[in-house]
PDB file of C-alpha atoms in Angstrom:
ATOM      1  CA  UNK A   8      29.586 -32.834 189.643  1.00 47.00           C
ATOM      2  CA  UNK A   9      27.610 -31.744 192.473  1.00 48.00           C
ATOM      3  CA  UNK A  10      28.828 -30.756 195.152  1.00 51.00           C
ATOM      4  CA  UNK A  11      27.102 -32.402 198.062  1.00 53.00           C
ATOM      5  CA  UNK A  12      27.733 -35.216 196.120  1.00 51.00           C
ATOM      6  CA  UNK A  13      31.690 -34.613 195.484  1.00 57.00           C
ATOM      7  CA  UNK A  14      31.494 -34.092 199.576  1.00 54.00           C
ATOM      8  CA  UNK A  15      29.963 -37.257 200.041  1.00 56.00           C
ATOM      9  CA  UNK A  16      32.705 -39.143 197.983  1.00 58.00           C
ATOM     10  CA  UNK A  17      35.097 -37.598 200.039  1.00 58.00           C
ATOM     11  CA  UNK A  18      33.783 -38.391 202.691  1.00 59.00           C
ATOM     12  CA  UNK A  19      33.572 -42.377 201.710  1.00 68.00           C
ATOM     13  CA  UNK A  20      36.685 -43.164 200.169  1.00 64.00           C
ATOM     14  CA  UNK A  21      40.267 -42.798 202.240  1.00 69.00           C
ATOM     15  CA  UNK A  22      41.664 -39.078 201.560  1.00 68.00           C
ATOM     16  CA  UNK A  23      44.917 -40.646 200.223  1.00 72.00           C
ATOM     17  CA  UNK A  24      42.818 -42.523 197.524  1.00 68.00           C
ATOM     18  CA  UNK A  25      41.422 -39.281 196.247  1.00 67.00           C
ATOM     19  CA  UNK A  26      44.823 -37.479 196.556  1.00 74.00           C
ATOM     20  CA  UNK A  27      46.503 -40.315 194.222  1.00 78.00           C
ATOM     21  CA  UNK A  28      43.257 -40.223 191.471  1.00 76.00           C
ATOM     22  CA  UNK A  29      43.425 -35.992 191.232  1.00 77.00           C
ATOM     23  CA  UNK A  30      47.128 -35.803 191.130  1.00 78.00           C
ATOM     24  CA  UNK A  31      47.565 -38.478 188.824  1.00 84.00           C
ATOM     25  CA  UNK A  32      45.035 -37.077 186.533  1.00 79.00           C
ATOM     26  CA  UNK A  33      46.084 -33.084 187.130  1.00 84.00           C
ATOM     27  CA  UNK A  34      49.534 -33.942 185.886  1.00 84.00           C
ATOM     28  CA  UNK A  35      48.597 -35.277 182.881  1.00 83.00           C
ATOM     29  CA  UNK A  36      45.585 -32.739 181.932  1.00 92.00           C
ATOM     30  CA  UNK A  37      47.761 -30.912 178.943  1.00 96.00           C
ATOM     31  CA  UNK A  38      47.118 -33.191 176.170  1.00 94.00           C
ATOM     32  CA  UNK A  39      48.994 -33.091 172.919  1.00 94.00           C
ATOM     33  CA  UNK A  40      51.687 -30.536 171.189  1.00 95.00           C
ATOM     34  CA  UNK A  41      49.912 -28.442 168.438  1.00 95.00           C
ATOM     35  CA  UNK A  42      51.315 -25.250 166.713  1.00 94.00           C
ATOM     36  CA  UNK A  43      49.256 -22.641 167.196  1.00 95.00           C
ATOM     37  CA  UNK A  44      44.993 -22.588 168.371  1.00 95.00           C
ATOM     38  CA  UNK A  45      43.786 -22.756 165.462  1.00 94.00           C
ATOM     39  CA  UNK A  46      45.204 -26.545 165.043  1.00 94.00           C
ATOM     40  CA  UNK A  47      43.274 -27.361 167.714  1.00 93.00           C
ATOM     41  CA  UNK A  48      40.395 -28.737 166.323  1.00 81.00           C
ATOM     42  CA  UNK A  49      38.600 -30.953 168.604  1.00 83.00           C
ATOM     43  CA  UNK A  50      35.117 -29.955 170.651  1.00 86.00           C
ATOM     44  CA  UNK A  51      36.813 -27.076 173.036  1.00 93.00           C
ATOM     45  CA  UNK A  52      34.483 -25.514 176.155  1.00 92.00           C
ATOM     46  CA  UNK A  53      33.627 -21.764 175.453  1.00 91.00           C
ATOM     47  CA  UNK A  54      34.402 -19.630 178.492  1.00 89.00           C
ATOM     48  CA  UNK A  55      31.333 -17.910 178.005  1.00 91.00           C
ATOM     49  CA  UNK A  56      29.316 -21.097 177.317  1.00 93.00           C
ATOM     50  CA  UNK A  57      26.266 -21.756 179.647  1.00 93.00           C
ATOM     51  CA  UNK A  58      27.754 -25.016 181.460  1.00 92.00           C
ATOM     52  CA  UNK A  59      30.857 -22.554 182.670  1.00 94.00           C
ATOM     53  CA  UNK A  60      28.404 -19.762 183.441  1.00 95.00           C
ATOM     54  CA  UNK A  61      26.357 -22.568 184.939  1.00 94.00           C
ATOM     55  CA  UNK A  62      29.261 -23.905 187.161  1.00 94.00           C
ATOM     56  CA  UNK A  63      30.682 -20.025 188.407  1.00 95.00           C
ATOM     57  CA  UNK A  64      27.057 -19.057 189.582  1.00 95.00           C
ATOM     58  CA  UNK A  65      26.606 -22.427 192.007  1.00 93.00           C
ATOM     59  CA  UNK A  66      30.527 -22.162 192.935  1.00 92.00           C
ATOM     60  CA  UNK A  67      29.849 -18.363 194.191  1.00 93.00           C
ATOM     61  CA  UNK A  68      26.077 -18.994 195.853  1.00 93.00           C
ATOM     62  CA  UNK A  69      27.804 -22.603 197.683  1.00 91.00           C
ATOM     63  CA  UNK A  70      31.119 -20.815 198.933  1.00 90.00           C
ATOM     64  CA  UNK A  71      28.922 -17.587 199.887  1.00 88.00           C
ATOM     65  CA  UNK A  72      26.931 -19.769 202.658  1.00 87.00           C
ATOM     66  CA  UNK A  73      29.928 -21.543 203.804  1.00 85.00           C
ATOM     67  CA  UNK A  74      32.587 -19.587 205.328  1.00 80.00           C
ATOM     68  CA  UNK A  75      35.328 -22.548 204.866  1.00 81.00           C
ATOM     69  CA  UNK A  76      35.219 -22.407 201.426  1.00 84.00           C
ATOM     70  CA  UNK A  77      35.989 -19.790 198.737  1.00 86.00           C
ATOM     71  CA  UNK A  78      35.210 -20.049 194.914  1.00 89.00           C
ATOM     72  CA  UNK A  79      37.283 -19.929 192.320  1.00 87.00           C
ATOM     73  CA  UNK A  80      35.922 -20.138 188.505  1.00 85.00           C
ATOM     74  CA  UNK A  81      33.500 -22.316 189.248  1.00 87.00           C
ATOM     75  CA  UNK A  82      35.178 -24.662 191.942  1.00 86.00           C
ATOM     76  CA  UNK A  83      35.171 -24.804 195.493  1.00 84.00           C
ATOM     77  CA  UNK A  84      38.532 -24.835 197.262  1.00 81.00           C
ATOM     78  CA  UNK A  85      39.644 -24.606 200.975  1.00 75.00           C
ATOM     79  CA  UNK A  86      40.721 -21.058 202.143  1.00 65.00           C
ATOM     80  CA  UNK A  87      43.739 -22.487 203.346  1.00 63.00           C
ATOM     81  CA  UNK A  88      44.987 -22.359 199.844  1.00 70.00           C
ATOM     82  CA  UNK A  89      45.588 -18.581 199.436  1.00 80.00           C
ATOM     83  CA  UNK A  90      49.736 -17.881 198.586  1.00 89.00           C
ATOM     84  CA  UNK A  91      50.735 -15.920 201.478  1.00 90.00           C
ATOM     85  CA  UNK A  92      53.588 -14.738 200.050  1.00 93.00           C
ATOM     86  CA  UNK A  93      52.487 -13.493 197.232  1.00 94.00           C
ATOM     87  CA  UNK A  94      49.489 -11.640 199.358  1.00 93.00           C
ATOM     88  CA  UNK A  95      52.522 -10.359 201.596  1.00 93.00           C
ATOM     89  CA  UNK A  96      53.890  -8.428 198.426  1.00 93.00           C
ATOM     90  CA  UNK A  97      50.744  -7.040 197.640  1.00 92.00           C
ATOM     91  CA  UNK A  98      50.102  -5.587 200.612  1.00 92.00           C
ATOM     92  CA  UNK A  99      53.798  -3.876 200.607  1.00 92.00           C
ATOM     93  CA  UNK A 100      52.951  -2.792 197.160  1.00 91.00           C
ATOM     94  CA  UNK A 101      49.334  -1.187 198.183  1.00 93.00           C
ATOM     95  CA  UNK A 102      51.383   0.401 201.207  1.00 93.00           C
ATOM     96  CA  UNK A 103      52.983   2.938 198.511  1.00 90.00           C
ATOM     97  CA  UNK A 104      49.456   4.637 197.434  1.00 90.00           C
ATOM     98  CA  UNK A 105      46.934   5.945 199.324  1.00 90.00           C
ATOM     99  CA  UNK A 106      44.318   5.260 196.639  1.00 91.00           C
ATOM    100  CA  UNK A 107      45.129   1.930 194.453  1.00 94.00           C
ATOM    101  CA  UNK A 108      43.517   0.784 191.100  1.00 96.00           C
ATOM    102  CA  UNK A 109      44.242  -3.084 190.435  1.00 97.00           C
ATOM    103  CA  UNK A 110      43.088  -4.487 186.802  1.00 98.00           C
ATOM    104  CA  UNK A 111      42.218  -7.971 187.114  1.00 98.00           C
ATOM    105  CA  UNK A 112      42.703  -9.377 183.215  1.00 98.00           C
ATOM    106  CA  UNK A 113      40.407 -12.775 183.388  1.00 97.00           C
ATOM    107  CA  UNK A 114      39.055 -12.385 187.081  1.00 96.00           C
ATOM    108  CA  UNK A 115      36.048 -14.267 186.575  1.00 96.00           C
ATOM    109  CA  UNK A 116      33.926 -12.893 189.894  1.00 97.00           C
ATOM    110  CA  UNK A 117      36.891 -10.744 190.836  1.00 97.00           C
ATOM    111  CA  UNK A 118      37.809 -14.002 193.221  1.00 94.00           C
ATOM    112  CA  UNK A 119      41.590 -13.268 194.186  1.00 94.00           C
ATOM    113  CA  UNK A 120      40.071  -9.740 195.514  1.00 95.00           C
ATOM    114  CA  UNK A 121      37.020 -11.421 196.910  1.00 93.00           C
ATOM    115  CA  UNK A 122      38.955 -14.709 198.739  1.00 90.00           C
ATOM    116  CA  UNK A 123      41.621 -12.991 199.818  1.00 91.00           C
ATOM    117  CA  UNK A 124      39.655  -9.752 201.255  1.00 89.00           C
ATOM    118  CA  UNK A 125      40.751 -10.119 204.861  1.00 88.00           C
ATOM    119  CA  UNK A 126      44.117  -9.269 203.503  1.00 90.00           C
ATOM    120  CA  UNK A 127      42.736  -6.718 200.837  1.00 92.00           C
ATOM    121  CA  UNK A 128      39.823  -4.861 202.885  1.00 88.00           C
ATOM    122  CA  UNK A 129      41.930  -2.111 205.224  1.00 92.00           C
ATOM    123  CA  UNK A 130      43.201  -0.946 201.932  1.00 94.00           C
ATOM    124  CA  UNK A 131      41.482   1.521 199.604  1.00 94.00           C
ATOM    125  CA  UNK A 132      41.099  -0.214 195.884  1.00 95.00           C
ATOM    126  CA  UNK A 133      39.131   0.230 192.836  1.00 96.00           C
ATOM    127  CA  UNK A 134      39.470  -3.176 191.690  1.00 98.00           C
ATOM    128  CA  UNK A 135      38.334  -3.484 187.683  1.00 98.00           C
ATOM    129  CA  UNK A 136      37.618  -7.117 186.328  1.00 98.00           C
ATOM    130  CA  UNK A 137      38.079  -7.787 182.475  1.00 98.00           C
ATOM    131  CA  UNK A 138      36.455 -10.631 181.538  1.00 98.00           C
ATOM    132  CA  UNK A 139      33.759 -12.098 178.722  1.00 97.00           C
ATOM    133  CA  UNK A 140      30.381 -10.562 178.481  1.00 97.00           C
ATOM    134  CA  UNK A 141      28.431 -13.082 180.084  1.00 97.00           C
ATOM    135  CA  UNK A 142      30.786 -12.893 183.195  1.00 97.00           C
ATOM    136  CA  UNK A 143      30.481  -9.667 183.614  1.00 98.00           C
ATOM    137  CA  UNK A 144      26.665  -9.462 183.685  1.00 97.00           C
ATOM    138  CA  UNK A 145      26.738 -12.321 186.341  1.00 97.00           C
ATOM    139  CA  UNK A 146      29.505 -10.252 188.207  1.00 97.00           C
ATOM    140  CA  UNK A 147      27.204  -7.130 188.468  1.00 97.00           C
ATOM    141  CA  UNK A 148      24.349  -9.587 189.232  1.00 97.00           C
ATOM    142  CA  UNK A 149      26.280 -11.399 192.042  1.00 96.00           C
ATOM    143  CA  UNK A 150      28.606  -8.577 193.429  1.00 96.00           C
ATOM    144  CA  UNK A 151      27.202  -5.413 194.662  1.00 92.00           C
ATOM    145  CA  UNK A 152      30.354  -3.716 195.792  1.00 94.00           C
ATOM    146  CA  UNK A 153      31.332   0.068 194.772  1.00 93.00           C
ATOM    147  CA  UNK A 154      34.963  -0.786 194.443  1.00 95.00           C
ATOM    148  CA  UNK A 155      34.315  -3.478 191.910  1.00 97.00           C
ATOM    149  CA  UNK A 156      34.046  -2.885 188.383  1.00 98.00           C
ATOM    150  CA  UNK A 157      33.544  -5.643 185.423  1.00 98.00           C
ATOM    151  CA  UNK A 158      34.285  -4.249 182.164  1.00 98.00           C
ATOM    152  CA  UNK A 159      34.340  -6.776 179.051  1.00 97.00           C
ATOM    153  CA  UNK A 160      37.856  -5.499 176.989  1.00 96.00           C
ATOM    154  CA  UNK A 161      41.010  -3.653 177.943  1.00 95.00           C
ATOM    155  CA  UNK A 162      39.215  -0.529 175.531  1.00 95.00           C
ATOM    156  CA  UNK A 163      36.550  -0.022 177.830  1.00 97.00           C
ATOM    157  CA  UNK A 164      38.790  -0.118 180.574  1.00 97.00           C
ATOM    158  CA  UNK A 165      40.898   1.962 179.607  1.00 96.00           C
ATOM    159  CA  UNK A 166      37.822   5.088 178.603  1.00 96.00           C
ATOM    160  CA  UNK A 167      36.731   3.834 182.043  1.00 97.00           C
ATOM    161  CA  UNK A 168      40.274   5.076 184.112  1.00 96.00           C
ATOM    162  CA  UNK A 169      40.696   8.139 181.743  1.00 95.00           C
ATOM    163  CA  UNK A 170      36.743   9.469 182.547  1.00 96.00           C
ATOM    164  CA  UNK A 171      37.422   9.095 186.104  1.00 95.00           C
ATOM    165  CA  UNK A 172      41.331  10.001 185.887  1.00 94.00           C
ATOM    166  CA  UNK A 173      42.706   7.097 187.576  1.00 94.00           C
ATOM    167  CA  UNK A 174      45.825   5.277 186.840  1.00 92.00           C
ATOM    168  CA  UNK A 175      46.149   1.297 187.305  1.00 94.00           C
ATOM    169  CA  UNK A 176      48.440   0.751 189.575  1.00 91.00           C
ATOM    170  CA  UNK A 177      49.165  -2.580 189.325  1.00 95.00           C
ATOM    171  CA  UNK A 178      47.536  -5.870 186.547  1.00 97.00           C
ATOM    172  CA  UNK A 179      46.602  -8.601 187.569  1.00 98.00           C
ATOM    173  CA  UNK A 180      46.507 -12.246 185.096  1.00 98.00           C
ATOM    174  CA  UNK A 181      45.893 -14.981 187.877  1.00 95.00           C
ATOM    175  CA  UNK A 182      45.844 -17.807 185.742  1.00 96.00           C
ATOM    176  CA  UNK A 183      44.446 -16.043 182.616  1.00 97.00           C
ATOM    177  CA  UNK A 184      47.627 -16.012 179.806  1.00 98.00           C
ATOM    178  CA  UNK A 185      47.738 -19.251 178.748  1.00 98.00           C
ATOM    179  CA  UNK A 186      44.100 -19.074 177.799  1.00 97.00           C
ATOM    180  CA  UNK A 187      44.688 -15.800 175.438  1.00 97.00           C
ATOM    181  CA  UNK A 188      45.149 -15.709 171.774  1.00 94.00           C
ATOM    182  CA  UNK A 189      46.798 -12.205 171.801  1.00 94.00           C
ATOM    183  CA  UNK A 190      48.725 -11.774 175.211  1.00 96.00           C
ATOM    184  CA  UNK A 191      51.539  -9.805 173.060  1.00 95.00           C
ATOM    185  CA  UNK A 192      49.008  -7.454 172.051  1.00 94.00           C
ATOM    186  CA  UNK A 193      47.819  -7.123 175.271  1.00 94.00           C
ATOM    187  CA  UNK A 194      51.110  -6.421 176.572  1.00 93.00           C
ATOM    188  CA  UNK A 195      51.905  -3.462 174.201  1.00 92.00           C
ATOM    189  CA  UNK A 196      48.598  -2.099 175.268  1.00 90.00           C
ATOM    190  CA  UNK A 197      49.804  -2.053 179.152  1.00 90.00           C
ATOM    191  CA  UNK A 198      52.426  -0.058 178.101  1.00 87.00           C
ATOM    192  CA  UNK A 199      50.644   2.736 177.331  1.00 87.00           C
ATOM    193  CA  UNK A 200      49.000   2.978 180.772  1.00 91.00           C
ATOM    194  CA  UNK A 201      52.553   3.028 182.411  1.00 89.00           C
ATOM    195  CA  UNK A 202      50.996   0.307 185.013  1.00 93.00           C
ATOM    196  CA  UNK A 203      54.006  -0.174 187.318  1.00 92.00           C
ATOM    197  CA  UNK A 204      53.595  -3.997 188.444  1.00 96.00           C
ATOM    198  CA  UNK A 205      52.584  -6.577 186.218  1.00 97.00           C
ATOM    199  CA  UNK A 206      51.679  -9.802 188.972  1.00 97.00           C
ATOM    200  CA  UNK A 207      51.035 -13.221 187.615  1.00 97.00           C
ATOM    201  CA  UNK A 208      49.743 -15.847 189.530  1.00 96.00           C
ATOM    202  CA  UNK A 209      48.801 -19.436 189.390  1.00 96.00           C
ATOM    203  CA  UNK A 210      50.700 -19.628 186.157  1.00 97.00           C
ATOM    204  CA  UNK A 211      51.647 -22.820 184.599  1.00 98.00           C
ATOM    205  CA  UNK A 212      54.915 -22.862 182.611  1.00 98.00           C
ATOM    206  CA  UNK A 213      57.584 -25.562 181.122  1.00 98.00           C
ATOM    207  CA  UNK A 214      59.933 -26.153 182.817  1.00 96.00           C
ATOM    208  CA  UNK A 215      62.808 -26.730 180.150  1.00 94.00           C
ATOM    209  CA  UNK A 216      60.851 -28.372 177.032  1.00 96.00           C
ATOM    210  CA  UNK A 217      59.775 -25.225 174.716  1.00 97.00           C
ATOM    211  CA  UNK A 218      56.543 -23.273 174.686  1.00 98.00           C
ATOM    212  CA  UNK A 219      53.457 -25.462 173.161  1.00 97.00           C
ATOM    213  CA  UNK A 220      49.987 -25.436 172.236  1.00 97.00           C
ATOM    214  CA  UNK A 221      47.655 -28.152 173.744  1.00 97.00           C
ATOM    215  CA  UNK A 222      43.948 -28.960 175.439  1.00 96.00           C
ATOM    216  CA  UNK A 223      44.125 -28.585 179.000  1.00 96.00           C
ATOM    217  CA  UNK A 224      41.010 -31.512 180.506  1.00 93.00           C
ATOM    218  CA  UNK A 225      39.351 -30.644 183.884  1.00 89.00           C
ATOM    219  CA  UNK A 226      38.481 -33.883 185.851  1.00 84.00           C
ATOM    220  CA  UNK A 227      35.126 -35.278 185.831  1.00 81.00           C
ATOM    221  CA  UNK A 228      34.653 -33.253 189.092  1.00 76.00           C
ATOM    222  CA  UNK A 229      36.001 -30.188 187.896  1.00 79.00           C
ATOM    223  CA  UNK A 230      33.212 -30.167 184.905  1.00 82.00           C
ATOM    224  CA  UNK A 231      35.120 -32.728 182.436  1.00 87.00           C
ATOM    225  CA  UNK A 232      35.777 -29.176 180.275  1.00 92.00           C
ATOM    226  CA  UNK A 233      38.218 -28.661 176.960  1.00 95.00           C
ATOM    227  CA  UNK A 234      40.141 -26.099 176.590  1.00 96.00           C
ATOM    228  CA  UNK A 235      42.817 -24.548 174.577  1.00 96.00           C
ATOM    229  CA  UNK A 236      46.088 -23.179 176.238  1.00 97.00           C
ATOM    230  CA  UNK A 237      49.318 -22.069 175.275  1.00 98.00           C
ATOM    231  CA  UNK A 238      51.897 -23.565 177.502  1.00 98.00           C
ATOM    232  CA  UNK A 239      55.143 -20.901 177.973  1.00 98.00           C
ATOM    233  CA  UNK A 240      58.385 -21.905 178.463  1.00 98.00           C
ATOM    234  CA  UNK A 241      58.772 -20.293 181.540  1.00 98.00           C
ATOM    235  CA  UNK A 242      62.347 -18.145 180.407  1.00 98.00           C
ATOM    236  CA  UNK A 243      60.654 -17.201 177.218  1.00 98.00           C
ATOM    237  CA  UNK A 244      58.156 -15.851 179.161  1.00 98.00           C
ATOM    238  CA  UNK A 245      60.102 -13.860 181.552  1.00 98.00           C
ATOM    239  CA  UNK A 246      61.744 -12.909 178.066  1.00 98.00           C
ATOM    240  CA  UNK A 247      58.742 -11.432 176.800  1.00 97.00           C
ATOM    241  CA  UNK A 248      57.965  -9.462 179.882  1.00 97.00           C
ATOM    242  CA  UNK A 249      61.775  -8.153 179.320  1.00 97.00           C
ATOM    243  CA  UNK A 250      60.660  -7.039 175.543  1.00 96.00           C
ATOM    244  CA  UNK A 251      58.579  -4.701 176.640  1.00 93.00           C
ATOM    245  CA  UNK A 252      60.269  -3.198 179.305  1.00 93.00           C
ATOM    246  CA  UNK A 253      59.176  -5.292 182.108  1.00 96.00           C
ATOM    247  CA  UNK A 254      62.084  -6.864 184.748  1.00 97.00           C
ATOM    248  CA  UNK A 255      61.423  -9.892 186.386  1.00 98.00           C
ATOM    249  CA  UNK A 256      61.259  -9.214 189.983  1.00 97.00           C
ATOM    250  CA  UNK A 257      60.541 -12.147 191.744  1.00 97.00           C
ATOM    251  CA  UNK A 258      59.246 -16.088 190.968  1.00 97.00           C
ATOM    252  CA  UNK A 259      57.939 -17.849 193.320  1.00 96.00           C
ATOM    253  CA  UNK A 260      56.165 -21.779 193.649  1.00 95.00           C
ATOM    254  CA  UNK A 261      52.054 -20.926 193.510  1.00 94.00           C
ATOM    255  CA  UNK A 262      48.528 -23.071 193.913  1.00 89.00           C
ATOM    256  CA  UNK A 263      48.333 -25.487 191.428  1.00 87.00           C
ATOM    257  CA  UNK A 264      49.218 -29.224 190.478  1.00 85.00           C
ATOM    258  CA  UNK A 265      52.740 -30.239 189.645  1.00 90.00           C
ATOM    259  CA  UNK A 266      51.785 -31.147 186.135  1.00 94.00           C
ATOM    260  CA  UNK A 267      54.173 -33.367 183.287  1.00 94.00           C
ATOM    261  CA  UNK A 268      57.234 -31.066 182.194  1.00 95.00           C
ATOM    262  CA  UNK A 269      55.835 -28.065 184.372  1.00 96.00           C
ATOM    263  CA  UNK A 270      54.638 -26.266 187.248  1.00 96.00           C
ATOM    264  CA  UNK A 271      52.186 -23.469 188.527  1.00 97.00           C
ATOM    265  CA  UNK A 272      54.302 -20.157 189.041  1.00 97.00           C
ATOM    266  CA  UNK A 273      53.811 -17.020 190.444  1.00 97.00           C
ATOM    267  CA  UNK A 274      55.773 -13.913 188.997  1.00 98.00           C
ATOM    268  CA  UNK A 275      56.322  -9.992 189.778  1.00 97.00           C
ATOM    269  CA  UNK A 276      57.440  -7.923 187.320  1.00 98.00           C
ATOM    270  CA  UNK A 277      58.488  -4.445 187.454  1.00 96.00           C
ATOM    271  CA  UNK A 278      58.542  -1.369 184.880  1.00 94.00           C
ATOM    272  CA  UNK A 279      62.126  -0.753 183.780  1.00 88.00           C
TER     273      UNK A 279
END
């Protein structure tokens, strides 16, 4: 939807109206209980697809002219959403190194480093973005900044740190594991970079019922997209962390819609 137009309804119907229709329809947007991805068979939105590509590059130009809004892949948000506390760990975390390397796994534009940056600037980062191809060529379009780096796999990140001998202090999934087929894998790979703080945010997680497949469905205004998630249980989660030598830290309430059986977390863990 556009968004002078998605302003304009806003501005037209009674804010409580609009609160009821997108909560209502955010806590049912995980349809169905399927196995594994490949059961999911219905028409699913490629992250790399035009239409997403499409919706990051107007979210990015809109929010860079408009210094009450920030983007976030591909939607426009107020800034008074950013999680304080979780930016309040951070920032004791980047206290403990004088230079700090943050991967970003799924950062689309490198947004959390980007919105939050009044938090972020005073320190000194190399912040490295993995994301698709096609996001990354927009990112070094877009973002002309020396201390951020879009790389398209965890292989070329990791010849990337070893040719220029730094080590990643901390990773970074802000709402990116649900999406990924192999998050295991990925996990055995961290290990071997000895990162010492693995920070999720904006995760969503069951609360009780037992990890799922299903089709998360963005609202009409949100680009009326398809796509295929795996839902964690939110303790077999922490116990995967806990496989591979990762202690949960702290959990804490993030941004995001209560949604049926779940909620949006936000979790530090910390190498054993």
């Amino acid at each position: 939807m556009n968004f002078n137009l998605k302003y304009l309804i806003k501005k037209i119907v009674p804010k409580k109206v609009t609160k009821t229709i997108s909560d209502t329809f955010q806590y049912y947007s995980f349809k169905g209980n399927y196995k594994n991805f490949e059961e999911i068979k219905i028409n699913l939105t490629k992250y790399d697809s035009k239409k997403v590509i499409e919706r990051v590059t107007n979210a990015f130009k809109i929010s860079k002219n408009n210094s009450f809004l920030i983007d976030r892949d591909g939607e426009l948000i107020n800034t008074k959403n950013q999680n304080l506390q979780l930016l309040s760990i951070m920032r004791d975390l980047l206290n403990k190194h004088k230079l700090n390397c943050v991967v970003d796994f799924g950062g689309s534009l490198a947004n959390f480093y980007r919105n939050n940056m009044n938090y972020l600037k005073m320190y000194n980062i190399k912040w490295i973005v993995i994301d698709n191809k096609n996001i990354c060529i927009l990112g070094k379009k877009l973002i002309k900044d020396n201390n951020i780096v879009f790389l398209e796999n965890l292989k070329k990140t990791k010849r990337y740190l070893k040719l220029r001998r730094l080590k990643p202090n901390y990773f970074l999934f802000g709402s990116s594991i649900q999406y990924l087929k192999n998050f295991e894998e990925i996990l055995k790979e961290i290990l071997d970079l000895n990162v010492e703080v693995i920070i999720i945010d904006r995760q969503p997680v069951l609360r009780s019922k037992s990890t799922k497949y299903s089709i998360q469905k963005t609202p009409p205004w949100a680009g009326n997209l398809n796509y295929a998630v795996k839902l964690y249980n939110s303790r077999s989660l922490i116990n995967l962390f806990n496989k591979y030598k990762y202690y949960l830290d702290k959990i804490f309430n993030a941004f995001g819609n209560k949604f049926l059986d779940g909620d949006y977390k936000s979790y530090i863990f910390k190498k054993k």
